[in-house]
XYZ file of C-alpha atoms in Angstrom:
488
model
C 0.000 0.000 0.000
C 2.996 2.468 0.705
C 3.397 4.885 -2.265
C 5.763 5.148 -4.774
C 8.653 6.864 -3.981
C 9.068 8.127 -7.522
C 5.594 9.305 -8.381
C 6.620 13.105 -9.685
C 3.203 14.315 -9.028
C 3.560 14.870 -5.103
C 4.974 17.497 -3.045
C 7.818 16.215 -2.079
C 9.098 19.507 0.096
C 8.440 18.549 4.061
C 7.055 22.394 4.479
C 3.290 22.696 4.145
C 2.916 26.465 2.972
C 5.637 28.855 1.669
C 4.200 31.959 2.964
C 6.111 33.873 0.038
C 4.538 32.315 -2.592
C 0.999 31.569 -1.108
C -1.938 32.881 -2.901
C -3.785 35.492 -1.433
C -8.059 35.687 -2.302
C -9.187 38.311 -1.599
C -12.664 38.821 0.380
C -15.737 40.232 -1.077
C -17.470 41.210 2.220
C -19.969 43.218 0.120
C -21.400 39.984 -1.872
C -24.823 39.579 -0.541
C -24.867 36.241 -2.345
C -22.426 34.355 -0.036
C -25.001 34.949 2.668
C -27.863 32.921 2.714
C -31.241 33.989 4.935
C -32.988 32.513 7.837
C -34.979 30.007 5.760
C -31.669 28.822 3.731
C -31.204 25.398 5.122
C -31.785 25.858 8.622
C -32.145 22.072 9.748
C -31.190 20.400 6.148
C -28.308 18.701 7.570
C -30.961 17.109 10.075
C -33.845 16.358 7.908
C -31.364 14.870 5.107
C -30.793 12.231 8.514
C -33.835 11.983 9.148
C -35.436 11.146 5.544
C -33.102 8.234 5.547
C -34.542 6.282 8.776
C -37.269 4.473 9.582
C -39.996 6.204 11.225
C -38.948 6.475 14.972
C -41.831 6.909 17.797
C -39.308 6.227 20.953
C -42.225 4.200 21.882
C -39.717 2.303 24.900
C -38.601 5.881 26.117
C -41.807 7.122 26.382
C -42.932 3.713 28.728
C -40.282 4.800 31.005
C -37.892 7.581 32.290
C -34.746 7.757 30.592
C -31.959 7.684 33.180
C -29.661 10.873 33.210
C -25.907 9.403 33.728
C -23.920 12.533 32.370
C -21.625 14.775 34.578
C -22.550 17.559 33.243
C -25.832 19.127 31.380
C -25.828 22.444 28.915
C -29.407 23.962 28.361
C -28.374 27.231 26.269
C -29.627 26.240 23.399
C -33.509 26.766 22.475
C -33.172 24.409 19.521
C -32.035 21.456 18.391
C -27.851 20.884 19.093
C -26.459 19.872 15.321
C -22.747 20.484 16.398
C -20.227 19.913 19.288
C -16.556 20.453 19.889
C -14.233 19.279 22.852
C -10.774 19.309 24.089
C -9.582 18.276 27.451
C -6.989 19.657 28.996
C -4.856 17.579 31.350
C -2.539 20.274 32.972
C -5.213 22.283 34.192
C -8.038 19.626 34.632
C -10.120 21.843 32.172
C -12.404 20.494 29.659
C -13.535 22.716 26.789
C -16.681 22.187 24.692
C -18.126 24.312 21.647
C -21.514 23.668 21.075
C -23.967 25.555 17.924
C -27.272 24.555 16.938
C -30.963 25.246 14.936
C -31.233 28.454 17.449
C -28.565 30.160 14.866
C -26.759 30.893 18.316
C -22.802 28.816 19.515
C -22.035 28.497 23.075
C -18.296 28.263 25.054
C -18.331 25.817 27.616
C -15.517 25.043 30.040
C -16.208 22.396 33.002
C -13.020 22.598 35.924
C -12.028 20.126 38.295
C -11.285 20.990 41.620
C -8.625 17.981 42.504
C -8.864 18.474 46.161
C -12.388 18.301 46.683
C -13.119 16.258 43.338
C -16.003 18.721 42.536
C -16.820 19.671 38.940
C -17.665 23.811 37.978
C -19.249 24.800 34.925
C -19.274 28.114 32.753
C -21.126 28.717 29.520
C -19.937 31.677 27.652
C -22.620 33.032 24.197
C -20.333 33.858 21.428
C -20.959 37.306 20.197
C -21.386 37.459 15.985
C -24.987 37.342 15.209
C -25.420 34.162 12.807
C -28.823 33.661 10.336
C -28.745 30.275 10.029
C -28.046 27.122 11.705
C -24.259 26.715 13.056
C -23.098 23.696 11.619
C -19.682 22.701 12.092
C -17.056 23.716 15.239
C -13.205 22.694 15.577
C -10.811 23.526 18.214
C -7.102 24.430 17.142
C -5.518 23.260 21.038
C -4.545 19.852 19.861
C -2.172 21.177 17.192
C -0.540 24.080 18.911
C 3.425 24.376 18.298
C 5.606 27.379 18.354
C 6.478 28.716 15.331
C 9.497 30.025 13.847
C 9.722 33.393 16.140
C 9.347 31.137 18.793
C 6.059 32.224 19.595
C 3.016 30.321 20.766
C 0.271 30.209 18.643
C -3.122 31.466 19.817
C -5.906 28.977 21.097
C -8.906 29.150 18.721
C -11.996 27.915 18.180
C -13.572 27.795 14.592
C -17.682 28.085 14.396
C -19.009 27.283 10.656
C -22.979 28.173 9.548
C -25.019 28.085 6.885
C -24.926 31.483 6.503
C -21.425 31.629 4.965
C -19.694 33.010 8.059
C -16.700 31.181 9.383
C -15.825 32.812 12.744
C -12.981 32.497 14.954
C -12.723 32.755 18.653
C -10.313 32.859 21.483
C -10.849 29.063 22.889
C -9.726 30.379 26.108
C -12.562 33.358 27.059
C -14.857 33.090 23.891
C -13.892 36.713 22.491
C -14.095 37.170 18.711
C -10.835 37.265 17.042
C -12.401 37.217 13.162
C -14.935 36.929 10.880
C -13.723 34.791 7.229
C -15.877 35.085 4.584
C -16.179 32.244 2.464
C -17.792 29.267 0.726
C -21.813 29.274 1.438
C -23.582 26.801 3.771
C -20.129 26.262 5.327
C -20.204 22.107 6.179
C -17.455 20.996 7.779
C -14.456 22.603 8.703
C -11.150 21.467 10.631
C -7.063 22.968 11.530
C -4.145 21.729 9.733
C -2.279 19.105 12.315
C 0.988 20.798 12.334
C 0.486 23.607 14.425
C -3.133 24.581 13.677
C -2.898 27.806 11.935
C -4.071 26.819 8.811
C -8.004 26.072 8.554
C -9.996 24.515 5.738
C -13.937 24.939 5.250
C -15.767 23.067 3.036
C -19.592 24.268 0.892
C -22.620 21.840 1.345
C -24.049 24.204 -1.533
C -21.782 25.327 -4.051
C -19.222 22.448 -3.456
C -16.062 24.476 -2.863
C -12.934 24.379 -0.204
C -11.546 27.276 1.154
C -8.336 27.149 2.761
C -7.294 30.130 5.525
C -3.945 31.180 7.234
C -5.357 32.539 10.605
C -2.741 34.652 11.970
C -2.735 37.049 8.613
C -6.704 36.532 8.648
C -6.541 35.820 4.563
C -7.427 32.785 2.093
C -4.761 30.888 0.663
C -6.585 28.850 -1.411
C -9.882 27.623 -2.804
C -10.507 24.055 -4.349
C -13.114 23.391 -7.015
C -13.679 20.609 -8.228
C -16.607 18.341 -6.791
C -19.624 18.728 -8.477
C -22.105 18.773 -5.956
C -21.972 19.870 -1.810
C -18.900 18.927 -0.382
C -20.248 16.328 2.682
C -16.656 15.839 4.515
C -13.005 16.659 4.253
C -9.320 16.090 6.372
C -5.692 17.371 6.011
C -3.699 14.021 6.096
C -1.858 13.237 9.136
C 1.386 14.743 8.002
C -0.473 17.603 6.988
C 1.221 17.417 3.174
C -2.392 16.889 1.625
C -6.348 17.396 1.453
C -8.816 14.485 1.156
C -12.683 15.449 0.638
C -15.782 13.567 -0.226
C -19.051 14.714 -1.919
C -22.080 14.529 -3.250
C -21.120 13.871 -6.328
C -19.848 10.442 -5.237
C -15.418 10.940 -5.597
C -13.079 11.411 -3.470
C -10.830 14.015 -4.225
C -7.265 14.428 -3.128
C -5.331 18.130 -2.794
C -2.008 19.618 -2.656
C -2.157 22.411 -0.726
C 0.208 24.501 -1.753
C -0.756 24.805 -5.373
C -4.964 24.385 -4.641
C -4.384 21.804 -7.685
C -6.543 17.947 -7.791
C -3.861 14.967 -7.498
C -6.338 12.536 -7.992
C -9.807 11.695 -8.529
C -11.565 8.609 -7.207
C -14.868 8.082 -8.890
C -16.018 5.480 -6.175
C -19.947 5.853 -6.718
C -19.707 7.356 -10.846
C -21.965 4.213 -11.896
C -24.555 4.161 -9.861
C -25.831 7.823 -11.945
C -29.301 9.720 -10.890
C -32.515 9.438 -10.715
C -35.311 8.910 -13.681
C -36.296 12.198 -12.516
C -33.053 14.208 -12.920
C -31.963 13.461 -9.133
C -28.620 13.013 -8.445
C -27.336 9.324 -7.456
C -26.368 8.598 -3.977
C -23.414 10.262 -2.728
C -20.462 10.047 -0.330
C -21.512 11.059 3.685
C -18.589 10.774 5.752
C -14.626 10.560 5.683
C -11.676 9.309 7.671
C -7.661 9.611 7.458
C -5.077 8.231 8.990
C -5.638 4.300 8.043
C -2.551 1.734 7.380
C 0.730 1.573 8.781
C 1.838 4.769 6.176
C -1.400 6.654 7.329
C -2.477 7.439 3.855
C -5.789 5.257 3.574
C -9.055 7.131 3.869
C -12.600 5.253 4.450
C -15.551 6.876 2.672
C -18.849 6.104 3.428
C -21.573 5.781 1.185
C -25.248 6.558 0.915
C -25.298 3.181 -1.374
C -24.364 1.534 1.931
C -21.142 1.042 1.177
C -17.612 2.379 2.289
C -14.539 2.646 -0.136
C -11.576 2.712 1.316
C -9.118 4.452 -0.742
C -4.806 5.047 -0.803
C -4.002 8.668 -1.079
C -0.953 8.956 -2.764
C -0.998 5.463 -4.138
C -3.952 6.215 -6.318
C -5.673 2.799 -5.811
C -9.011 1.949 -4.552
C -7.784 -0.746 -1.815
C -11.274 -2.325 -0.351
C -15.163 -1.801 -1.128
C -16.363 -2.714 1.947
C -20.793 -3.681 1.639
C -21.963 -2.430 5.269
C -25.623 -2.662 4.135
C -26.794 -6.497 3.634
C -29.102 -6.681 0.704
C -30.940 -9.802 2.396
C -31.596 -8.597 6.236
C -31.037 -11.359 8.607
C -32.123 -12.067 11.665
C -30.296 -11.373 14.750
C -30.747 -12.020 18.561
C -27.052 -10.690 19.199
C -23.681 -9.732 18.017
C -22.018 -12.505 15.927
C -19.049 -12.928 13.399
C -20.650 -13.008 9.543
C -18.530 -12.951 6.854
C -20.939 -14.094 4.005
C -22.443 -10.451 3.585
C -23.310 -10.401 -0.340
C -26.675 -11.778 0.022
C -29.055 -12.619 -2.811
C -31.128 -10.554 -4.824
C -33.208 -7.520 -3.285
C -36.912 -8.541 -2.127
C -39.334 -5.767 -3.704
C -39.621 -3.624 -0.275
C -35.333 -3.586 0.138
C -35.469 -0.212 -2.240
C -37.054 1.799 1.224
C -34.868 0.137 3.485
C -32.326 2.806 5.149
C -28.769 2.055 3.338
C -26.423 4.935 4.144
C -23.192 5.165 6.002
C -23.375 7.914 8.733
C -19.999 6.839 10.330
C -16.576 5.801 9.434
C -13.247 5.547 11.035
C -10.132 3.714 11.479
C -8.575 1.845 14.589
C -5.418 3.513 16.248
C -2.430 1.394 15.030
C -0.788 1.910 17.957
C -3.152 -0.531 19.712
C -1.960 -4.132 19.735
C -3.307 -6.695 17.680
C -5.693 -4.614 15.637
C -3.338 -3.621 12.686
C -5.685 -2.315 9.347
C -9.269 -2.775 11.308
C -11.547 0.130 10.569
C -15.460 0.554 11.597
C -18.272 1.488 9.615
C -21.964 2.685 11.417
C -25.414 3.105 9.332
C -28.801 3.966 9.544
C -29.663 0.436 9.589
C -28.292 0.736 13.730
C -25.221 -1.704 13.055
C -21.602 -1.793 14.132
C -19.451 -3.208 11.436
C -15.918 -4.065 12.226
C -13.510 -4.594 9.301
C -9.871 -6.295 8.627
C -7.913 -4.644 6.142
C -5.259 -6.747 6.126
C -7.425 -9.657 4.160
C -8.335 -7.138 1.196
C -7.875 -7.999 -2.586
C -7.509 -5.275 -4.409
C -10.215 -3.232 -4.592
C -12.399 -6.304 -4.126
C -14.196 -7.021 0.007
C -12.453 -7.327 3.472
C -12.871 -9.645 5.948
C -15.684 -8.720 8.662
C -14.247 -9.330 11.723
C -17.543 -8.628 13.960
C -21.451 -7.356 13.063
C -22.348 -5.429 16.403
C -26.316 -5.242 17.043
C -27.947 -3.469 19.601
C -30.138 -5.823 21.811
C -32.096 -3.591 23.975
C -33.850 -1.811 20.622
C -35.858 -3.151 17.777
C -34.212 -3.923 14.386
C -33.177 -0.723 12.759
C -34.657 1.286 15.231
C -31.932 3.261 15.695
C -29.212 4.915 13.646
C -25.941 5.204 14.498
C -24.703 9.181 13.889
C -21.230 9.096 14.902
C -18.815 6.888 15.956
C -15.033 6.893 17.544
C -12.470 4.406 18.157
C -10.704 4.783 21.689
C -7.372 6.037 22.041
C -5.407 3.229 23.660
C -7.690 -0.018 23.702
C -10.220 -1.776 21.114
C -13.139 0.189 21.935
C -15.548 2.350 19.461
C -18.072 4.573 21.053
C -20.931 5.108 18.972
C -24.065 7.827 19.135
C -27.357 6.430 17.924
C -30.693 8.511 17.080
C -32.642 6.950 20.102
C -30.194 9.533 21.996
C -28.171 6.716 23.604
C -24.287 6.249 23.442
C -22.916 2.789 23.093
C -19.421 1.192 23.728
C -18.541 -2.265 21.965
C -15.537 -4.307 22.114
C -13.992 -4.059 18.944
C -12.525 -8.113 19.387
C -15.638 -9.919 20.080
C -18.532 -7.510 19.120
C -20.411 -7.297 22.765
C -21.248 -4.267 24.200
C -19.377 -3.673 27.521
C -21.477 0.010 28.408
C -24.014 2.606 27.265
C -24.237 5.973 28.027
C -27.981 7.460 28.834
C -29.568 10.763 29.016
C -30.644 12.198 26.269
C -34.264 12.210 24.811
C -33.699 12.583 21.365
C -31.383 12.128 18.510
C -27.864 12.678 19.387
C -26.761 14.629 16.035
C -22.930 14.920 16.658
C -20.493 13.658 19.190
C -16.970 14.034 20.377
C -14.451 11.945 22.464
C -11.318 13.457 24.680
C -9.201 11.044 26.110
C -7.392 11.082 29.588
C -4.100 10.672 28.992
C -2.589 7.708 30.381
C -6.036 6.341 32.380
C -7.693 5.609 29.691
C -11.036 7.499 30.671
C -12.668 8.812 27.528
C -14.783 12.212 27.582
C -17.986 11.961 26.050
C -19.486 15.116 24.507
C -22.769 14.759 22.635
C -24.982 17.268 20.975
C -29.564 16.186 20.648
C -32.324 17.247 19.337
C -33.649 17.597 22.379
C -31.478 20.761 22.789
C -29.133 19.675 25.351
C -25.596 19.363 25.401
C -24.003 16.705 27.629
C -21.161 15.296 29.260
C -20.259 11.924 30.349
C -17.225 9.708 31.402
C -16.484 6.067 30.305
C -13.874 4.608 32.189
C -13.185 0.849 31.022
């Protein structure tokens, strides 16, 4: 899988940007069209979910109280919670969260520990620019912090995408507004480069375009086009050298980013074309980096129900992996199936819920679980994959099928899912507003996380370094932002 050494078309220079030679865009801040109104899209991102699952009436939850085991609850928000942000940090026993939702409004949290007395103490912080639509996307720059070449420490920042086209940054630290970016509309996703986290990308859900920002000089250094429909997901690669994304329009695209120019193109879903009526085919939901002992695989899931994983600078399509099983089958618990092709569609499989919400791969640095990677669907199930037993391009081996037991049959969704730092876990968030753990080696859930009432639309996981203790951070529909702790 490694690439090859002598492939001219890479960047082979270990610096990421030459600030000399970058390329400045300049900001219209007078184009009206780059913002969109209050009615532009406001819970899209959540009915696009929701059109894609059965119809849920929570019948169990209603039959009985749900039990609240979080730390810590967040009621700021007057509408539903579509994104979250968290970092912990160890030295000062400090956990940050960013939270934005449907009330067009983003909150600062910070939770403290007190070590002596063991006590938790909460602030929430409003940040100040006045959105018009939905906030839809949040990152944190801590992780990636490094000095740079003055020898000065870069500033902590938090980065709050909408759907009004504003990308606005923050000081992590007190929630003050450092600047407002103009850029792509119906801003999607958006994340910091990993070396050092000055350098932010943003990708467009509407006119399928990537913006790339230095933050310190406050100005664009480049924009990708390309994909020819909303761009769903996108990641610097570990080393930071280049840019994967994933669209509507079914590819995978890879960037350098010092020239804004397309290395390669995978066309992973270019058969399966539109509609009879004009609609476009099924497209590509979610994306990971980091796979493989090199780092350069990336898993793309589908809305075909399946994932494609994919070598970066190899140019090869390594594994099509078929999370959704054309012939349901009946199961009373988790269990090891590795005949997954099925026969032939029955005439009601067209309405049942196919696409891949979730994707990621397993840390390599945890032992015995070399090239495993996890895919999570609307159909409620856990897949767990080997790599390592691809053919080329052709199906993996599937290590473990993880079903809920305490839920009907596609009942409930799975939104977002993470592997755990240091052992075989993956923590999952489903739409019945539950969190789930499963071992990774045998497929058996070992604990669940409760407290929510409705969908949990995004999630994220800090780790504890050196206990193991992962910090839960979910986002519902039911307006709430929560804590919890899992401690294996």
């Amino acid at each position: 899988m490694a690439a090859n050494p002598n492939d001219e078309d890479f960047d082979e220079a270990p610096a990421f940007i030459d600030m000399n030679s970058a390329v400045e865009v300049p900001d219209d801040t007078n184009n009206e069209d780059t913002m969109m109104g209050d009615e532009a899209m406001v819970d899209d991102a959540d009915e696009a979910l929701a059109s894609k699952l059965p119809n849920l009436n929570n019948e169990s939850s209603s039959s009985q109280p749900v039990i609240d085991q979080s730390k810590a609850t967040f009621n700021s928000h007057t509408d539903a919670v579509y994104a979250v942000a968290s970092h912990y940090d160890a030295s000062s026993h400090t956990l940050s969260i960013a939270s934005g939702g449907g009330d067009d409004r983003a909150y600062l949290h910070h939770i403290s520990t007190n070590t002596a007395t063991n006590q938790l103490s909460q602030t929430t912080t409003p940040l100040s620019h006045p959105h018009t639509d939905s906030i839809s996307c949040l990152a944190f720059n801590t992780p990636y912090i490094t000095t740079d070449v003055s020898g000065k420490v870069q500033k902590n920042l938090l980065a709050v995408g909408c759907y009004d086209g504003a990308i606005v940054l923050y000081d992590a630290a007190n929630g003050s507004l450092v600047q407002v970016l103009e850029g792509p509309s119906d801003v999607e996703w958006t994340c910091f480069h990993p070396k050092g986290g000055t350098v932010l990308l943003a990708g467009s859900i509407a006119d399928g375009t990537i913006w790339m920002y230095h933050a310190p000089s406050k100005s664009c250094l480049q924009v990708f086009v390309g994909h020819e429909g909303g761009v769903t997901a996108g990641a610097f690669t570990p080393d930071g050298k280049l840019v994967a994304s994933v669209g509507q329009d079914g590819t995978c695209r890879v960037w350098a980013p010092k020239t804004g120019m397309s290395k390669h193109v995978f066309r992973l879903m270019e058969s399966m074309g539109g509609g009879d009526d004009g609609s476009p085919g099924p497209g590509l939901t979610c994306l990971a980096v980091g796979g493989g002992t090199d780092g350069k695989l990336a898993i793309c899931g589908g809305e075909d129900g399946k994932a494609y994983v994919v070598h970066i600078s190899g140019k090869k399509l390594v594994a099509t992996l078929p999370h959704f099983e054309e012939q349901q089958q009946q199961s009373n618990g988790n269990n090891n199936n590795n005949n997954n092709n099925g026969d032939a569609m029955d005439d009601d499989a067209e309405a049942e819920p196919r696409s891949i919400e979730a994707v990621g791969f397993c840390p390599a640095a945890i032992p015995g679980t070399a090239h495993w990677c996890a895919t999570g669907g609307v159909d409620g199930i856990l897949k767990i994959w080997n790599l390592n037993t691809a053919t080329s391009g052709g199906t993996a081996q599937l290590r473990q099928r993880c079903v809920r037991e305490d839920v009907p049959s596609q009942s409930a969704g799975i939104t977002r899912l993470t592997w755990h730092a240091s052992l075989p876990l993956v923590i999952c968030s489903y739409t019945d507003g539950v969190v789930g753990v499963w071992d990774a080696r045998v497929g058996t859930m070992v604990g669940t996380l409760t407290g929510h009432e409705d969908m949990i639309n995004d999630m994220s996981v800090s780790f504890v370094e050196g206990s193991g203790v992962g910090v839960v951070v979910t986002g519902s529909d039911d307006k709430m932002v929560k804590m919890f702790e899992y401690n294996p």
